[in-house]
Amino acid sequence: MRFFYRFKWRLLLILLTANVWLYCKRDSGFEYTKYSTISELYPSNPTLQFNKKWTAFNKDRFTAKELTEALLILKDSLDIDKILNEEDKICAIGGWLFKLFKNQRGSPQPITFELTVSQCYHLFNSKKQFKLWCSHFQDMFALFCTAAGLLNRYVEIVPLSKQVVSGFHEVNEVYLSTKKKWVMVDVSRNMILLKEKGNLLTSAEYYDLVTKSE
């Protein structure tokens, strides 16, 4: 009995230590920072360190083999090496994925959540009966953008306004080095590089625009 109590308290101590560590490291190397401010998400002059923080997730997310294969697919499908402008690359990759899978949008089968992004791409491309939703588009766009050398990050748009009835929605943001700005790309709805009065929109700007129009 004494051993049981010792074991229980040691386990509780380990769990407490782990939770404290996770709390302290919650903004270091994780996928996103919860409740970040606009200035934290979109500094006026993003540094290399800032961009590395937000794109570090993709380095662990995709293997070197997957990125090499993805780049070969882009070369074969889009002749990506001949597209030099960042915005043109984004439009080419996003438009290609939307055209390829637009007729397969729907409720996905559970197996698709057990596969890697690369495996999902091949499954959707070879078996058109398989459905996909926004998260799959986001995943594949991130894979191919990373392979093409485009800095990108995952964004989840969450409706906080009572007037907005749609649910959570996953999109991408890509960093344009020429403009020093992160811009939104929503491949699942073919909304690529949206502009308002000539200004390319971030996800936050797009969200504000939608909620204000409701």
GROMACS .gro file of C-alpha atoms in nm:
model
  214
    1MET     CA    1   0.000   0.000   0.000
    2ARG     CA    2   0.283   0.237   0.089
    3PHE     CA    3   0.442   0.168  -0.250
    4PHE     CA    4   0.115   0.253  -0.424
    5TYR     CA    5   0.094   0.594  -0.254
    6ARG     CA    6   0.456   0.671  -0.337
    7PHE     CA    7   0.396   0.579  -0.699
    8LYS     CA    8   0.082   0.793  -0.713
    9TRP     CA    9   0.258   1.102  -0.577
   10ARG     CA   10   0.555   1.055  -0.807
   11LEU     CA   11   0.322   1.028  -1.105
   12LEU     CA   12   0.138   1.343  -1.002
   13LEU     CA   13   0.471   1.524  -0.965
   14ILE     CA   14   0.579   1.414  -1.313
   15LEU     CA   15   0.248   1.528  -1.466
   16LEU     CA   16   0.268   1.861  -1.285
   17THR     CA   17   0.625   1.917  -1.406
   18ALA     CA   18   0.527   1.828  -1.764
   19ASN     CA   19   0.234   2.071  -1.759
   20VAL     CA   20   0.448   2.352  -1.620
   21TRP     CA   21   0.705   2.289  -1.893
   22LEU     CA   22   0.440   2.291  -2.167
   23TYR     CA   23   0.294   2.613  -2.033
   24CYS     CA   24   0.633   2.785  -2.030
   25LYS     CA   25   0.714   2.660  -2.380
   26ARG     CA   26   0.369   2.717  -2.531
   27ASP     CA   27   0.494   2.988  -2.771
   28SER     CA   28   0.823   2.822  -2.863
   29GLY     CA   29   0.814   2.599  -3.167
   30PHE     CA   30   0.446   2.515  -3.157
   31GLU     CA   31   0.214   2.554  -3.452
   32TYR     CA   32   0.053   2.880  -3.349
   33THR     CA   33   0.031   3.126  -3.066
   34LYS     CA   34  -0.317   3.139  -2.919
   35TYR     CA   35  -0.479   3.481  -2.886
   36SER     CA   36  -0.191   3.665  -3.053
   37THR     CA   37  -0.239   4.033  -3.123
   38ILE     CA   38  -0.235   4.181  -3.471
   39SER     CA   39   0.104   4.340  -3.406
   40GLU     CA   40   0.243   4.003  -3.297
   41LEU     CA   41   0.108   3.828  -3.605
   42TYR     CA   42   0.186   4.103  -3.856
   43PRO     CA   43   0.483   4.321  -3.755
   44SER     CA   44   0.554   4.609  -3.992
   45ASN     CA   45   0.899   4.470  -4.073
   46PRO     CA   46   0.911   4.092  -4.006
   47THR     CA   47   1.259   3.972  -3.916
   48LEU     CA   48   1.418   3.647  -4.029
   49GLN     CA   49   1.382   3.514  -3.675
   50PHE     CA   50   1.012   3.600  -3.672
   51ASN     CA   51   0.948   3.418  -4.000
   52LYS     CA   52   1.149   3.116  -3.886
   53LYS     CA   53   0.934   3.093  -3.574
   54TRP     CA   54   0.613   3.077  -3.774
   55THR     CA   55   0.742   2.836  -4.038
   56ALA     CA   56   0.942   2.601  -3.812
   57PHE     CA   57   0.643   2.368  -3.788
   58ASN     CA   58   0.669   2.276  -4.157
   59LYS     CA   59   1.030   2.162  -4.118
   60ASP     CA   60   0.917   1.888  -3.881
   61ARG     CA   61   0.591   1.830  -4.063
   62PHE     CA   62   0.737   1.724  -4.398
   63THR     CA   63   1.034   1.495  -4.456
   64ALA     CA   64   1.311   1.575  -4.704
   65LYS     CA   65   1.190   1.286  -4.919
   66GLU     CA   66   0.833   1.423  -4.928
   67LEU     CA   67   0.953   1.773  -5.019
   68THR     CA   68   1.176   1.639  -5.298
   69GLU     CA   69   0.886   1.437  -5.437
   70ALA     CA   70   0.651   1.736  -5.409
   71LEU     CA   71   0.896   1.956  -5.598
   72LEU     CA   72   0.920   1.699  -5.875
   73ILE     CA   73   0.539   1.695  -5.899
   74LEU     CA   74   0.537   2.076  -5.927
   75LYS     CA   75   0.801   2.067  -6.198
   76ASP     CA   76   0.605   1.809  -6.392
   77SER     CA   77   0.261   1.968  -6.342
   78LEU     CA   78   0.340   2.341  -6.342
   79ASP     CA   79   0.697   2.376  -6.467
   80ILE     CA   80   0.746   2.559  -6.139
   81ASP     CA   81   1.113   2.648  -6.201
   82LYS     CA   82   1.008   2.887  -6.477
   83ILE     CA   83   0.774   3.079  -6.246
   84LEU     CA   84   0.996   3.334  -6.074
   85ASN     CA   85   0.748   3.573  -5.913
   86GLU     CA   86   0.626   3.471  -5.566
   87GLU     CA   87   0.269   3.579  -5.629
   88ASP     CA   88   0.260   3.389  -5.957
   89LYS     CA   89   0.389   3.077  -5.781
   90ILE     CA   90   0.121   3.104  -5.515
   91CYS     CA   91  -0.154   3.146  -5.775
   92ALA     CA   92  -0.019   2.858  -5.983
   93ILE     CA   93   0.000   2.613  -5.692
   94GLY     CA   94  -0.331   2.717  -5.539
   95GLY     CA   95  -0.517   2.718  -5.869
   96TRP     CA   96  -0.374   2.381  -5.966
   97LEU     CA   97  -0.481   2.215  -5.639
   98PHE     CA   98  -0.830   2.367  -5.655
   99LYS     CA   99  -0.882   2.253  -6.013
  100LEU     CA  100  -0.750   1.907  -5.929
  101PHE     CA  101  -0.975   1.847  -5.627
  102LYS     CA  102  -1.267   2.092  -5.644
  103ASN     CA  103  -1.516   1.819  -5.737
  104GLN     CA  104  -1.410   1.608  -5.438
  105ARG     CA  105  -1.501   1.858  -5.169
  106GLY     CA  106  -1.719   1.701  -4.902
  107SER     CA  107  -1.716   1.501  -4.580
  108PRO     CA  108  -1.388   1.305  -4.573
  109GLN     CA  109  -1.345   0.940  -4.484
  110PRO     CA  110  -1.173   0.876  -4.147
  111ILE     CA  111  -0.875   0.707  -4.313
  112THR     CA  112  -0.763   1.041  -4.458
  113PHE     CA  113  -0.677   1.163  -4.108
  114GLU     CA  114  -0.442   0.871  -4.052
  115LEU     CA  115  -0.225   0.943  -4.357
  116THR     CA  116   0.059   1.186  -4.414
  117VAL     CA  117  -0.006   1.490  -4.633
  118SER     CA  118   0.185   1.332  -4.919
  119GLN     CA  119  -0.012   1.009  -4.888
  120CYS     CA  120  -0.338   1.207  -4.885
  121TYR     CA  121  -0.241   1.385  -5.206
  122HIS     CA  122  -0.179   1.056  -5.385
  123LEU     CA  123  -0.498   0.903  -5.246
  124PHE     CA  124  -0.718   1.195  -5.355
  125ASN     CA  125  -0.548   1.211  -5.693
  126SER     CA  126  -0.578   0.842  -5.771
  127LYS     CA  127  -0.918   0.768  -5.615
  128LYS     CA  128  -1.166   1.041  -5.698
  129GLN     CA  129  -1.436   0.895  -5.476
  130PHE     CA  130  -1.247   1.016  -5.169
  131LYS     CA  131  -1.368   1.347  -5.029
  132LEU     CA  132  -1.165   1.623  -4.867
  133TRP     CA  133  -1.232   1.944  -4.681
  134CYS     CA  134  -1.051   2.266  -4.601
  135SER     CA  135  -0.787   2.110  -4.375
  136HIS     CA  136  -0.675   1.877  -4.654
  137PHE     CA  137  -0.646   2.166  -4.900
  138GLN     CA  138  -0.450   2.358  -4.637
  139ASP     CA  139  -0.217   2.064  -4.574
  140MET     CA  140  -0.142   2.001  -4.942
  141PHE     CA  141  -0.093   2.368  -5.021
  142ALA     CA  142   0.153   2.393  -4.730
  143LEU     CA  143   0.344   2.089  -4.860
  144PHE     CA  144   0.381   2.219  -5.214
  145CYS     CA  145   0.455   2.577  -5.108
  146THR     CA  146   0.728   2.454  -4.873
  147ALA     CA  147   0.872   2.242  -5.154
  148ALA     CA  148   0.870   2.548  -5.380
  149GLY     CA  149   1.057   2.756  -5.120
  150LEU     CA  150   0.762   2.971  -5.014
  151LEU     CA  151   0.735   3.050  -4.644
  152ASN     CA  152   0.388   2.960  -4.525
  153ARG     CA  153   0.192   2.905  -4.206
  154TYR     CA  154  -0.134   2.750  -4.096
  155VAL     CA  155  -0.427   2.970  -3.996
  156GLU     CA  156  -0.759   2.877  -3.841
  157ILE     CA  157  -1.038   3.130  -3.880
  158VAL     CA  158  -1.275   3.111  -3.585
  159PRO     CA  159  -1.608   3.298  -3.592
  160LEU     CA  160  -1.640   3.505  -3.275
  161SER     CA  161  -1.926   3.724  -3.393
  162LYS     CA  162  -2.278   3.600  -3.326
  163GLN     CA  163  -2.375   3.722  -3.671
  164VAL     CA  164  -2.131   3.477  -3.834
  165VAL     CA  165  -2.285   3.132  -3.847
  166SER     CA  166  -2.009   2.942  -4.030
  167GLY     CA  167  -1.777   2.711  -3.837
  168PHE     CA  168  -1.403   2.686  -3.803
  169HIS     CA  169  -1.217   2.716  -4.131
  170GLU     CA  170  -0.854   2.634  -4.214
  171VAL     CA  171  -0.654   2.842  -4.459
  172ASN     CA  172  -0.291   2.931  -4.529
  173GLU     CA  173  -0.084   3.244  -4.517
  174VAL     CA  174   0.221   3.286  -4.739
  175TYR     CA  175   0.497   3.537  -4.681
  176LEU     CA  176   0.576   3.769  -4.971
  177SER     CA  177   0.936   3.877  -4.928
  178THR     CA  178   0.900   4.155  -5.186
  179LYS     CA  179   0.616   4.314  -4.990
  180LYS     CA  180   0.730   4.196  -4.644
  181LYS     CA  181   0.377   4.081  -4.575
  182TRP     CA  182   0.185   3.765  -4.492
  183VAL     CA  183  -0.115   3.713  -4.723
  184MET     CA  184  -0.411   3.478  -4.703
  185VAL     CA  185  -0.474   3.187  -4.939
  186ASP     CA  186  -0.792   2.979  -4.913
  187VAL     CA  187  -0.750   2.704  -5.172
  188SER     CA  188  -1.066   2.514  -5.077
  189ARG     CA  189  -1.278   2.809  -5.193
  190ASN     CA  190  -1.041   2.921  -5.469
  191MET     CA  191  -0.978   3.248  -5.288
  192ILE     CA  192  -0.615   3.316  -5.369
  193LEU     CA  193  -0.443   3.647  -5.296
  194LEU     CA  194  -0.758   3.844  -5.222
  195LYS     CA  195  -0.741   4.220  -5.259
  196GLU     CA  196  -0.937   4.507  -5.110
  197LYS     CA  197  -0.875   4.843  -5.275
  198GLY     CA  198  -0.559   4.706  -5.430
  199ASN     CA  199  -0.425   4.579  -5.097
  200LEU     CA  200  -0.348   4.209  -5.055
  201LEU     CA  201  -0.534   4.080  -4.749
  202THR     CA  202  -0.405   3.895  -4.447
  203SER     CA  203  -0.637   3.644  -4.280
  204ALA     CA  204  -0.715   3.898  -4.008
  205GLU     CA  205  -0.802   4.167  -4.264
  206TYR     CA  206  -1.023   3.926  -4.454
  207TYR     CA  207  -1.200   3.820  -4.134
  208ASP     CA  208  -1.261   4.182  -4.035
  209LEU     CA  209  -1.395   4.254  -4.382
  210VAL     CA  210  -1.640   3.962  -4.368
  211THR     CA  211  -1.764   4.030  -4.015
  212LYS     CA  212  -1.819   4.398  -4.084
  213SER     CA  213  -2.028   4.318  -4.390
  214GLU     CA  214  -2.260   4.085  -4.196
   0.00000   0.00000   0.00000
